[in-house]
Short mmCIF file of C-alpha atoms in Angstrom, two decimals:
data_model
loop_
_atom_site.label_atom_id
_atom_site.label_comp_id
_atom_site.label_asym_id
_atom_site.label_seq_id
_atom_site.Cartn_x
_atom_site.Cartn_y
_atom_site.Cartn_z
CA MET B 1 77.82 57.77 146.08
CA LYS B 2 79.27 59.05 142.85
CA ILE B 3 79.07 56.82 139.79
CA TYR B 4 81.17 57.02 136.63
CA GLY B 5 81.50 54.54 133.81
CA VAL B 6 84.21 53.25 131.54
CA THR B 7 82.81 51.92 128.30
CA GLY B 8 83.96 50.92 124.85
CA TRP B 9 84.10 47.91 122.61
CA LYS B 10 86.06 44.74 123.38
CA ASN B 11 89.88 45.00 123.28
CA ASN B 12 89.88 48.81 123.57
CA GLY B 13 91.46 49.02 127.02
CA LYS B 14 88.48 49.29 129.37
CA THR B 15 89.69 46.86 132.02
CA GLY B 16 93.23 48.22 132.08
CA LEU B 17 91.87 51.75 132.43
CA MET B 18 89.54 50.62 135.21
CA GLU B 19 92.42 48.98 137.06
CA ARG B 20 94.59 52.09 136.77
CA LEU B 21 91.74 54.40 137.83
CA VAL B 22 90.98 52.30 140.93
CA ALA B 23 94.65 52.49 141.92
CA GLU B 24 94.79 56.23 141.21
CA PHE B 25 91.65 57.14 143.14
CA THR B 26 92.51 54.94 146.11
CA ALA B 27 95.99 56.51 146.18
CA ARG B 28 94.18 59.85 146.44
CA GLY B 29 92.43 58.59 149.57
CA LEU B 30 89.02 57.77 148.09
CA THR B 31 87.10 54.57 148.71
CA VAL B 32 86.30 52.93 145.37
CA SER B 33 84.16 50.00 144.32
CA THR B 34 83.63 48.59 140.86
CA LEU B 35 80.77 46.96 139.03
CA LYS B 36 81.47 45.11 135.78
CA HIS B 37 78.96 43.84 133.27
CA ALA B 38 79.72 40.62 131.40
CA HIS B 39 77.78 39.69 128.27
CA HIS B 40 78.86 36.08 128.48
CA SER B 41 78.14 33.42 131.05
CA THR B 42 80.56 33.72 133.92
CA ASP B 43 81.16 31.80 137.13
CA VAL B 44 83.43 32.98 139.92
CA ASP B 45 82.88 29.74 141.80
CA GLN B 46 84.73 26.53 140.98
CA PRO B 47 83.52 22.91 140.84
CA ASP B 48 84.36 20.77 143.87
CA THR B 49 84.11 23.68 146.31
CA ASP B 50 81.49 23.59 149.03
CA SER B 51 79.84 26.80 147.78
CA TYR B 52 79.64 25.43 144.23
CA ARG B 53 78.01 22.29 145.58
CA HIS B 54 75.46 24.40 147.50
CA ARG B 55 74.49 26.23 144.30
CA ALA B 56 74.39 23.01 142.27
CA ALA B 57 72.05 21.55 144.88
CA GLY B 58 69.62 24.42 144.21
CA ALA B 59 70.44 27.29 146.58
CA SER B 60 69.19 30.64 145.28
CA GLU B 61 71.93 32.57 147.05
CA VAL B 62 75.21 31.45 148.56
CA VAL B 63 77.27 33.70 150.80
CA LEU B 64 80.89 32.67 151.17
CA ALA B 65 82.55 34.41 154.11
CA SER B 66 86.16 34.37 155.25
CA PRO B 67 88.40 36.68 157.27
CA ASN B 68 89.57 38.29 154.00
CA ARG B 69 86.43 38.71 151.89
CA VAL B 70 82.77 37.98 151.42
CA ALA B 71 81.37 36.73 148.11
CA ILE B 72 77.66 36.68 147.39
CA MET B 73 76.55 34.50 144.51
CA GLN B 74 72.99 34.62 143.30
CA GLU B 75 71.53 32.18 140.84
CA LEU B 76 68.98 33.82 138.54
CA ARG B 77 67.51 30.47 137.50
CA GLY B 78 65.54 32.01 134.64
CA SER B 79 64.81 35.36 136.27
CA ASP B 80 65.79 38.58 134.53
CA GLU B 81 69.25 39.99 135.04
CA PRO B 82 69.13 42.71 137.73
CA SER B 83 69.24 46.28 136.46
CA LEU B 84 72.26 48.49 137.04
CA THR B 85 70.16 50.52 139.49
CA ALA B 86 69.24 47.42 141.49
CA LEU B 87 72.86 46.26 141.61
CA LEU B 88 74.12 49.68 142.69
CA ALA B 89 71.52 49.73 145.48
CA ARG B 90 73.06 46.54 146.93
CA MET B 91 76.56 47.98 147.13
CA ARG B 92 78.06 49.41 150.30
CA PRO B 93 78.53 53.19 150.37
CA VAL B 94 81.88 54.40 149.00
CA ASP B 95 83.17 57.65 147.53
CA LEU B 96 83.12 56.37 143.95
CA ILE B 97 81.74 53.41 142.04
CA LEU B 98 83.40 52.82 138.68
CA VAL B 99 81.17 50.89 136.28
CA GLU B 100 82.67 48.90 133.41
CA GLY B 101 80.34 48.20 130.54
CA TYR B 102 76.65 49.12 130.65
CA LYS B 103 77.03 51.11 127.43
CA ARG B 104 73.33 51.98 127.17
CA GLU B 105 72.77 53.16 130.75
CA PRO B 106 72.43 56.93 131.42
CA HIS B 107 75.34 57.45 133.86
CA PRO B 108 78.31 59.57 132.74
CA LYS B 109 81.08 57.62 131.03
CA ILE B 110 84.49 57.83 129.44
CA GLU B 111 85.06 55.71 126.34
CA ALA B 112 88.26 53.70 126.03
CA HIS B 113 89.51 53.57 122.44
CA ARG B 114 92.51 51.88 120.84
CA ALA B 115 93.12 52.52 117.13
CA GLU B 116 94.45 48.99 116.54
CA ALA B 117 91.13 47.47 117.69
CA GLY B 118 89.55 48.89 114.54
CA THR B 119 86.17 49.54 116.14
CA ALA B 120 83.95 52.56 115.61
CA LEU B 121 83.54 55.05 118.42
CA ILE B 122 80.37 54.90 120.49
CA ALA B 123 80.66 58.57 121.56
CA PRO B 124 79.27 60.31 118.44
CA ASP B 125 75.84 58.79 119.10
CA ASP B 126 75.94 58.84 122.91
CA PRO B 127 75.82 62.09 124.92
CA THR B 128 76.47 60.20 128.18
CA ILE B 129 80.06 59.68 127.02
CA ARG B 130 81.73 62.82 128.35
CA ALA B 131 85.25 62.15 127.02
CA ILE B 132 87.30 59.62 125.10
CA ALA B 133 90.52 58.07 126.40
CA SER B 134 92.39 57.17 123.23
CA ASP B 135 95.84 56.06 122.11
CA THR B 136 95.52 58.23 119.01
CA PRO B 137 94.42 61.86 118.42
CA LEU B 138 90.75 62.22 117.49
CA ASP B 139 88.71 65.19 116.28
CA LEU B 140 85.51 65.13 118.31
CA ASP B 141 83.06 67.46 120.02
CA ARG B 142 84.26 66.45 123.49
CA PRO B 143 87.60 66.02 125.27
CA VAL B 144 90.03 63.40 124.02
CA LEU B 145 92.49 62.29 126.69
CA ASP B 146 95.57 60.10 126.36
CA LEU B 147 94.53 56.55 127.25
CA ASP B 148 97.73 56.08 129.26
CA ALA B 149 97.48 59.41 131.13
CA THR B 150 95.70 57.96 134.16
CA PRO B 151 96.15 60.97 136.50
CA GLU B 152 94.67 63.32 133.88
CA ILE B 153 91.74 60.97 133.25
CA ALA B 154 91.16 60.73 137.01
CA ASP B 155 91.31 64.54 137.26
CA PHE B 156 88.69 64.80 134.52
CA ILE B 157 86.37 62.35 136.28
CA ALA B 158 86.94 63.99 139.68
CA LYS B 159 86.08 67.40 138.25
CA GLU B 160 82.97 66.03 136.55
CA LEU B 161 81.76 64.50 139.83
CA GLY B 162 82.90 67.23 142.19
CA LEU B 163 85.25 64.89 144.06
#
């Protein structure tokens, strides 16, 4: 499986870029999965559902299966957060896994950057960032792509990965 990341600070367009890249790559006939890191506490399960009640009762893992999807929820209950490598190992084989977040991990990445966010670029101090997708021209030592030019960004990633 090929792995490529989209990184950047909050409100710089990471999730929108991820969404557009998934649509672009799947339109090209590739199978794509995503893995997103959240720094805050998150819960995809809702109170008053059976699966929520199972977890609240103490289950370590709850698998919710239906004809449309399967959700696996694991409670860490004080254990360390799984590493990116461990999470990737659990995923089913696909052509491409796009990873959102995980700024400090060594996989290749593209940084999403919006001028109005007012945040500093990560790229100057991070050689794993191979290009920047920006809404404004930048003078850097690596490619700067238009943040809204999804096909060109996908072409860049595909070339990098030999897809």
